[in-house]
PDB file of C-alpha atoms and ligand atoms in Angstrom:
ATOM      1  CA  MET A 174      -2.929 -18.040 -47.130  1.00  0.00           C
ATOM      2  CA  GLU A 175      -0.082 -16.900 -49.387  1.00  0.00           C
ATOM      3  CA  ILE A 176       3.368 -17.721 -47.992  1.00  0.00           C
ATOM      4  CA  SER A 177       4.287 -14.018 -47.672  1.00  0.00           C
ATOM      5  CA  GLU A 178       1.094 -13.477 -45.694  1.00  0.00           C
ATOM      6  CA  VAL A 179       2.025 -16.315 -43.358  1.00  0.00           C
ATOM      7  CA  ILE A 180       5.583 -15.023 -42.927  1.00  0.00           C
ATOM      8  CA  LYS A 181       4.679 -11.377 -42.401  1.00  0.00           C
ATOM      9  CA  GLY A 182       1.472 -11.992 -40.459  1.00  0.00           C
ATOM     10  CA  ARG A 183       3.005 -14.268 -37.813  1.00  0.00           C
ATOM     11  CA  ARG A 184       3.442 -12.422 -34.514  1.00  0.00           C
ATOM     12  CA  SER A 185       4.819 -13.283 -31.131  1.00  0.00           C
ATOM     13  CA  VAL A 186       1.631 -13.915 -29.178  1.00  0.00           C
ATOM     14  CA  ARG A 187       1.808 -13.312 -25.419  1.00  0.00           C
ATOM     15  CA  LYS A 188      -1.885 -13.608 -24.546  1.00  0.00           C
ATOM     16  CA  TYR A 189      -3.955 -16.740 -25.181  1.00  0.00           C
ATOM     17  CA  ALA A 190      -7.662 -17.571 -25.119  1.00  0.00           C
ATOM     18  CA  ALA A 191      -8.828 -20.442 -22.912  1.00  0.00           C
ATOM     19  CA  GLN A 192     -10.119 -22.215 -26.062  1.00  0.00           C
ATOM     20  CA  PRO A 193      -8.655 -25.738 -26.269  1.00  0.00           C
ATOM     21  CA  LEU A 194      -6.885 -27.021 -29.378  1.00  0.00           C
ATOM     22  CA  GLU A 195      -8.570 -29.437 -31.757  1.00  0.00           C
ATOM     23  CA  ASP A 196      -7.331 -33.043 -31.709  1.00  0.00           C
ATOM     24  CA  GLY A 197      -4.356 -33.641 -33.944  1.00  0.00           C
ATOM     25  CA  VAL A 198      -3.395 -30.008 -34.455  1.00  0.00           C
ATOM     26  CA  VAL A 199      -0.199 -30.200 -32.381  1.00  0.00           C
ATOM     27  CA  GLU A 200       0.876 -33.280 -34.327  1.00  0.00           C
ATOM     28  CA  GLU A 201       0.196 -31.470 -37.600  1.00  0.00           C
ATOM     29  CA  LEU A 202       2.498 -28.606 -36.570  1.00  0.00           C
ATOM     30  CA  LEU A 203       5.161 -31.005 -35.321  1.00  0.00           C
ATOM     31  CA  ASP A 204       5.003 -32.754 -38.677  1.00  0.00           C
ATOM     32  CA  ALA A 205       5.746 -29.383 -40.328  1.00  0.00           C
ATOM     33  CA  ALA A 206       8.631 -28.898 -37.875  1.00  0.00           C
ATOM     34  CA  ARG A 207      10.211 -32.291 -38.617  1.00  0.00           C
ATOM     35  CA  TRP A 208      10.263 -31.448 -42.342  1.00  0.00           C
ATOM     36  CA  ALA A 209      12.656 -28.542 -41.734  1.00  0.00           C
ATOM     37  CA  PRO A 210      16.103 -28.907 -43.276  1.00  0.00           C
ATOM     38  CA  SER A 211      18.889 -30.034 -40.979  1.00  0.00           C
ATOM     39  CA  TRP A 212      22.623 -30.600 -41.108  1.00  0.00           C
ATOM     40  CA  ALA A 213      23.247 -33.738 -43.235  1.00  0.00           C
ATOM     41  CA  ASN A 214      19.583 -34.543 -42.576  1.00  0.00           C
ATOM     42  CA  LEU A 215      20.562 -35.682 -39.090  1.00  0.00           C
ATOM     43  CA  GLN A 216      17.325 -34.262 -37.652  1.00  0.00           C
ATOM     44  CA  CYS A 217      18.725 -33.396 -34.248  1.00  0.00           C
ATOM     45  CA  THR A 218      15.576 -31.649 -32.986  1.00  0.00           C
ATOM     46  CA  ARG A 219      13.330 -33.275 -30.386  1.00  0.00           C
ATOM     47  CA  PHE A 220       9.944 -31.953 -29.323  1.00  0.00           C
ATOM     48  CA  ILE A 221       8.392 -32.238 -25.880  1.00  0.00           C
ATOM     49  CA  VAL A 222       4.668 -31.505 -25.758  1.00  0.00           C
ATOM     50  CA  VAL A 223       3.681 -30.168 -22.348  1.00  0.00           C
ATOM     51  CA  ARG A 224       0.010 -30.046 -21.363  1.00  0.00           C
ATOM     52  CA  ASP A 225       0.386 -30.503 -17.606  1.00  0.00           C
ATOM     53  CA  LYS A 226      -0.388 -27.284 -15.702  1.00  0.00           C
ATOM     54  CA  SER A 227       2.226 -27.803 -13.002  1.00  0.00           C
ATOM     55  CA  THR A 228       4.982 -28.490 -15.576  1.00  0.00           C
ATOM     56  CA  LYS A 229       4.052 -25.256 -17.359  1.00  0.00           C
ATOM     57  CA  GLU A 230       4.232 -23.416 -14.052  1.00  0.00           C
ATOM     58  CA  ARG A 231       7.667 -24.867 -13.363  1.00  0.00           C
ATOM     59  CA  LEU A 232       8.842 -23.755 -16.818  1.00  0.00           C
ATOM     60  CA  VAL A 233       7.635 -20.248 -15.955  1.00  0.00           C
ATOM     61  CA  GLU A 234       9.776 -20.420 -12.809  1.00  0.00           C
ATOM     62  CA  ALA A 235      12.786 -21.204 -15.029  1.00  0.00           C
ATOM     63  CA  MET A 236      12.143 -18.033 -17.034  1.00  0.00           C
ATOM     64  CA  SER A 237      13.725 -14.689 -16.240  1.00  0.00           C
ATOM     65  CA  PRO A 238      11.487 -12.722 -13.843  1.00  0.00           C
ATOM     66  CA  ARG A 239      10.924  -9.955 -16.365  1.00  0.00           C
ATOM     67  CA  ASN A 240      10.338 -12.164 -19.365  1.00  0.00           C
ATOM     68  CA  PRO A 241       7.174 -10.791 -21.036  1.00  0.00           C
ATOM     69  CA  ALA A 242       6.098 -14.289 -22.129  1.00  0.00           C
ATOM     70  CA  ARG A 243       5.630 -15.669 -18.565  1.00  0.00           C
ATOM     71  CA  ASN A 244       1.820 -15.386 -18.551  1.00  0.00           C
ATOM     72  CA  ALA A 245       1.660 -16.838 -22.046  1.00  0.00           C
ATOM     73  CA  VAL A 246       3.548 -19.964 -20.978  1.00  0.00           C
ATOM     74  CA  ALA A 247       1.378 -20.370 -17.879  1.00  0.00           C
ATOM     75  CA  GLY A 248      -1.901 -19.738 -19.703  1.00  0.00           C
ATOM     76  CA  ALA A 249      -1.652 -21.420 -23.118  1.00  0.00           C
ATOM     77  CA  PRO A 250      -3.245 -24.870 -23.519  1.00  0.00           C
ATOM     78  CA  VAL A 251       0.034 -26.389 -24.741  1.00  0.00           C
ATOM     79  CA  VAL A 252       3.742 -25.587 -24.476  1.00  0.00           C
ATOM     80  CA  VAL A 253       6.199 -27.240 -26.843  1.00  0.00           C
ATOM     81  CA  VAL A 254       9.817 -27.507 -25.740  1.00  0.00           C
ATOM     82  CA  PHE A 255      12.390 -27.688 -28.528  1.00  0.00           C
ATOM     83  CA  VAL A 256      15.461 -29.740 -27.696  1.00  0.00           C
ATOM     84  CA  GLY A 257      18.664 -30.207 -29.684  1.00  0.00           C
ATOM     85  CA  LYS A 258      20.972 -33.235 -29.751  1.00  0.00           C
ATOM     86  CA  ILE A 259      24.291 -31.566 -29.147  1.00  0.00           C
ATOM     87  CA  ASP A 260      26.834 -33.846 -30.837  1.00  0.00           C
ATOM     88  CA  ALA A 261      25.119 -34.703 -34.134  1.00  0.00           C
ATOM     89  CA  SER A 262      24.582 -31.578 -36.216  1.00  0.00           C
ATOM     90  CA  GLY A 263      27.865 -30.079 -37.397  1.00  0.00           C
ATOM     91  CA  HIS A 264      29.783 -33.217 -36.462  1.00  0.00           C
ATOM     92  CA  LYS A 265      31.723 -35.614 -38.642  1.00  0.00           C
ATOM     93  CA  ASP A 266      33.174 -38.871 -37.302  1.00  0.00           C
ATOM     94  CA  GLY A 267      32.136 -37.775 -33.830  1.00  0.00           C
ATOM     95  CA  ARG A 268      33.967 -34.430 -33.978  1.00  0.00           C
ATOM     96  CA  PRO A 269      32.705 -30.898 -34.527  1.00  0.00           C
ATOM     97  CA  VAL A 270      33.658 -29.583 -37.982  1.00  0.00           C
ATOM     98  CA  ASP A 271      33.960 -26.013 -36.661  1.00  0.00           C
ATOM     99  CA  ASP A 272      33.191 -24.023 -33.544  1.00  0.00           C
ATOM    100  CA  LYS A 273      29.589 -23.227 -34.443  1.00  0.00           C
ATOM    101  CA  ALA A 274      26.741 -24.826 -32.499  1.00  0.00           C
ATOM    102  CA  TRP A 275      24.897 -26.094 -35.575  1.00  0.00           C
ATOM    103  CA  TYR A 276      22.213 -27.848 -33.551  1.00  0.00           C
ATOM    104  CA  MET A 277      20.957 -24.381 -32.582  1.00  0.00           C
ATOM    105  CA  PHE A 278      20.506 -23.609 -36.270  1.00  0.00           C
ATOM    106  CA  ASP A 279      18.613 -26.851 -36.937  1.00  0.00           C
ATOM    107  CA  VAL A 280      16.332 -26.373 -33.949  1.00  0.00           C
ATOM    108  CA  GLY A 281      15.666 -22.779 -35.034  1.00  0.00           C
ATOM    109  CA  LEU A 282      14.599 -23.903 -38.497  1.00  0.00           C
ATOM    110  CA  ALA A 283      12.273 -26.526 -37.047  1.00  0.00           C
ATOM    111  CA  MET A 284      10.821 -23.982 -34.660  1.00  0.00           C
ATOM    112  CA  GLN A 285      10.169 -21.463 -37.407  1.00  0.00           C
ATOM    113  CA  ASN A 286       8.328 -24.153 -39.417  1.00  0.00           C
ATOM    114  CA  PHE A 287       6.250 -24.883 -36.323  1.00  0.00           C
ATOM    115  CA  CYS A 288       5.419 -21.219 -35.695  1.00  0.00           C
ATOM    116  CA  LEU A 289       4.538 -20.494 -39.319  1.00  0.00           C
ATOM    117  CA  ALA A 290       2.395 -23.623 -39.650  1.00  0.00           C
ATOM    118  CA  GLY A 291       0.638 -22.590 -36.437  1.00  0.00           C
ATOM    119  CA  HIS A 292      -0.039 -19.088 -37.723  1.00  0.00           C
ATOM    120  CA  ALA A 293      -1.437 -20.486 -40.978  1.00  0.00           C
ATOM    121  CA  LYS A 294      -3.987 -22.340 -38.824  1.00  0.00           C
ATOM    122  CA  GLY A 295      -4.860 -19.255 -36.765  1.00  0.00           C
ATOM    123  CA  LEU A 296      -2.713 -20.309 -33.788  1.00  0.00           C
ATOM    124  CA  GLY A 297      -0.262 -18.165 -31.869  1.00  0.00           C
ATOM    125  CA  THR A 298       3.250 -18.912 -30.643  1.00  0.00           C
ATOM    126  CA  VAL A 299       6.102 -16.980 -29.102  1.00  0.00           C
ATOM    127  CA  ILE A 300       9.648 -18.269 -29.118  1.00  0.00           C
ATOM    128  CA  VAL A 301      10.984 -18.173 -25.559  1.00  0.00           C
ATOM    129  CA  GLY A 302      14.749 -18.191 -25.350  1.00  0.00           C
ATOM    130  CA  SER A 303      15.417 -16.368 -22.106  1.00  0.00           C
ATOM    131  CA  PHE A 304      15.337 -18.915 -19.267  1.00  0.00           C
ATOM    132  CA  ASP A 305      17.579 -21.153 -17.186  1.00  0.00           C
ATOM    133  CA  TYR A 306      18.435 -23.972 -19.635  1.00  0.00           C
ATOM    134  CA  GLY A 307      19.639 -26.366 -16.957  1.00  0.00           C
ATOM    135  CA  LYS A 308      16.494 -25.916 -14.890  1.00  0.00           C
ATOM    136  CA  ALA A 309      14.217 -26.345 -17.916  1.00  0.00           C
ATOM    137  CA  GLY A 310      16.109 -29.504 -18.912  1.00  0.00           C
ATOM    138  CA  GLU A 311      15.533 -30.989 -15.453  1.00  0.00           C
ATOM    139  CA  ILE A 312      11.832 -30.117 -15.520  1.00  0.00           C
ATOM    140  CA  VAL A 313      11.190 -31.953 -18.798  1.00  0.00           C
ATOM    141  CA  ASN A 314      13.755 -34.677 -18.147  1.00  0.00           C
ATOM    142  CA  VAL A 315      16.191 -33.953 -20.971  1.00  0.00           C
ATOM    143  CA  PRO A 316      19.003 -36.538 -20.941  1.00  0.00           C
ATOM    144  CA  GLU A 317      22.741 -35.936 -21.190  1.00  0.00           C
ATOM    145  CA  GLY A 318      23.810 -34.959 -24.725  1.00  0.00           C
ATOM    146  CA  TYR A 319      20.668 -32.918 -25.351  1.00  0.00           C
ATOM    147  CA  GLN A 320      19.958 -29.258 -24.632  1.00  0.00           C
ATOM    148  CA  VAL A 321      16.705 -27.372 -24.317  1.00  0.00           C
ATOM    149  CA  VAL A 322      17.050 -24.588 -26.897  1.00  0.00           C
ATOM    150  CA  ALA A 323      13.728 -22.768 -26.637  1.00  0.00           C
ATOM    151  CA  PHE A 324      10.050 -23.339 -26.005  1.00  0.00           C
ATOM    152  CA  THR A 325       6.789 -21.853 -27.138  1.00  0.00           C
ATOM    153  CA  PRO A 326       3.258 -21.709 -25.891  1.00  0.00           C
ATOM    154  CA  LEU A 327       0.653 -22.683 -28.474  1.00  0.00           C
ATOM    155  CA  GLY A 328      -2.968 -21.620 -28.509  1.00  0.00           C
ATOM    156  CA  TYR A 329      -5.560 -19.313 -29.969  1.00  0.00           C
ATOM    157  CA  PRO A 330      -4.460 -15.694 -29.588  1.00  0.00           C
ATOM    158  CA  GLU A 331      -6.512 -13.343 -27.457  1.00  0.00           C
ATOM    159  CA  GLY A 332      -6.562  -9.921 -29.108  1.00  0.00           C
ATOM    160  CA  GLU A 333      -4.181  -8.611 -31.718  1.00  0.00           C
ATOM    161  CA  SER A 334      -0.397  -8.408 -31.383  1.00  0.00           C
ATOM    162  CA  LYS A 335       1.194  -5.375 -32.993  1.00  0.00           C
ATOM    163  CA  ALA A 336       4.095  -5.975 -35.374  1.00  0.00           C
ATOM    164  CA  PRO A 337       7.373  -4.539 -34.095  1.00  0.00           C
ATOM    165  CA  PRO A 338       8.971  -2.610 -36.961  1.00  0.00           C
ATOM    166  CA  ARG A 339      11.683  -4.114 -39.126  1.00  0.00           C
ATOM    167  CA  LYS A 340      14.850  -2.355 -40.245  1.00  0.00           C
ATOM    168  CA  GLU A 341      14.783  -0.912 -43.725  1.00  0.00           C
ATOM    169  CA  MET A 342      16.052  -3.162 -46.509  1.00  0.00           C
ATOM    170  CA  SER A 343      18.772  -0.574 -47.218  1.00  0.00           C
ATOM    171  CA  GLU A 344      20.214  -1.180 -43.723  1.00  0.00           C
ATOM    172  CA  LEU A 345      20.229  -4.928 -44.154  1.00  0.00           C
ATOM    173  CA  VAL A 346      21.073  -5.744 -47.732  1.00  0.00           C
ATOM    174  CA  PHE A 347      24.501  -5.418 -49.322  1.00  0.00           C
ATOM    175  CA  HIS A 348      25.603  -6.093 -52.865  1.00  0.00           C
ATOM    176  CA  GLU A 349      28.835  -7.911 -53.598  1.00  0.00           C
ATOM    177  CA  LYS A 350      30.510  -6.718 -50.326  1.00  0.00           C
ATOM    178  CA  MET A 351      29.393  -5.593 -46.905  1.00  0.00           C
TER     179      MET A 351
HETATM  180  C1  LIG B 405      15.778 -16.695 -30.356  1.00  0.00           C
HETATM  181  C2  LIG B 405      14.594 -15.896 -29.850  1.00  0.00           C
HETATM  182  C3  LIG B 405      14.377 -15.786 -28.484  1.00  0.00           C
HETATM  183  C4  LIG B 405      13.263 -15.080 -28.014  1.00  0.00           C
HETATM  184  N1  LIG B 405      13.034 -15.046 -26.665  1.00  0.00           N
HETATM  185  C5  LIG B 405      11.930 -14.417 -26.196  1.00  0.00           C
HETATM  186  C6  LIG B 405      11.619 -14.459 -24.811  1.00  0.00           C
HETATM  187  O1  LIG B 405      12.323 -15.059 -24.008  1.00  0.00           O
HETATM  188  N2  LIG B 405      10.498 -13.823 -24.404  1.00  0.00           N
HETATM  189  C7  LIG B 405       9.655 -13.162 -25.275  1.00  0.00           C
HETATM  190  O2  LIG B 405       8.650 -12.618 -24.822  1.00  0.00           O
HETATM  191  N3  LIG B 405       9.931 -13.122 -26.607  1.00  0.00           N
HETATM  192  C8  LIG B 405      11.034 -13.729 -27.080  1.00  0.00           C
HETATM  193  N4  LIG B 405      11.298 -13.733 -28.439  1.00  0.00           N
HETATM  194  C9  LIG B 405      10.362 -13.080 -29.364  1.00  0.00           C
HETATM  195  C10 LIG B 405      10.924 -11.777 -29.964  1.00  0.00           C
HETATM  196  O3  LIG B 405      10.884 -10.774 -28.978  1.00  0.00           O
HETATM  197  C11 LIG B 405      10.080 -11.392 -31.200  1.00  0.00           C
HETATM  198  O4  LIG B 405      10.215 -12.399 -32.170  1.00  0.00           O
HETATM  199  C12 LIG B 405      10.507 -10.061 -31.813  1.00  0.00           C
HETATM  200  O5  LIG B 405      10.237  -9.009 -30.908  1.00  0.00           O
HETATM  201  C13 LIG B 405       9.754  -9.756 -33.113  1.00  0.00           C
HETATM  202  O6  LIG B 405       8.353  -9.793 -32.916  1.00  0.00           O
HETATM  203  P1  LIG B 405       7.418 -10.757 -33.789  1.00  0.00           P
HETATM  204  O7  LIG B 405       7.812 -12.166 -33.450  1.00  0.00           O
HETATM  205  O8  LIG B 405       5.999 -10.449 -33.370  1.00  0.00           O
HETATM  206  O9  LIG B 405       7.652 -10.434 -35.220  1.00  0.00           O
HETATM  207  C14 LIG B 405      12.394 -14.439 -28.929  1.00  0.00           C
HETATM  208  C15 LIG B 405      12.620 -14.565 -30.308  1.00  0.00           C
HETATM  209  C16 LIG B 405      13.689 -15.304 -30.767  1.00  0.00           C
HETATM  210  C17 LIG B 405      13.878 -15.472 -32.262  1.00  0.00           C
END
């Protein structure tokens, strides 16, 4: 697949087939994720692979009641939780260099690599960001100094997901000044 095909063809998938994943595929996607760029190459992202049904169900409970990805998280063969180390990215000599939460940026880049690599292999994902972070952290045993940023189900999509439209380039792109 051409890179533009991978980028534009990836969709948020909220319905998964029962088909299990082949051995080694999750590791292959996590390898793509760990090759994402990161602040000073500190690699602050951690990945928790969840296969246990009851853990998935507990993660669903941590999600907002109207989150449209609830069934996807409950039903996909695997859920991967993306965790950020809070005090590494964007820090120098133990202090934040500015008031931006750079670990969020690093985790986002890793997650996009994961989702795109998954799509290139015919697998679906949906980034889930709307949930109780504290609760999710307890469920997957995230220690102090780390924060669950987002998670995604992973599996073979059932049916097609329609692409939500994008804004026109003319609304988004500026030249020289905004
Ligand atoms: C940071 C972030 C958080 C998101 N959180 C959720 C979520 O909690 N539930 C959900 O169903 N989709 C969630 N999404 C998916 C977006 O709704 C989706 O990416 C957007 O509608 C564009 O659709 P597409 O991914 O198919 O291109 C999230 C996406 C991002 C980037």
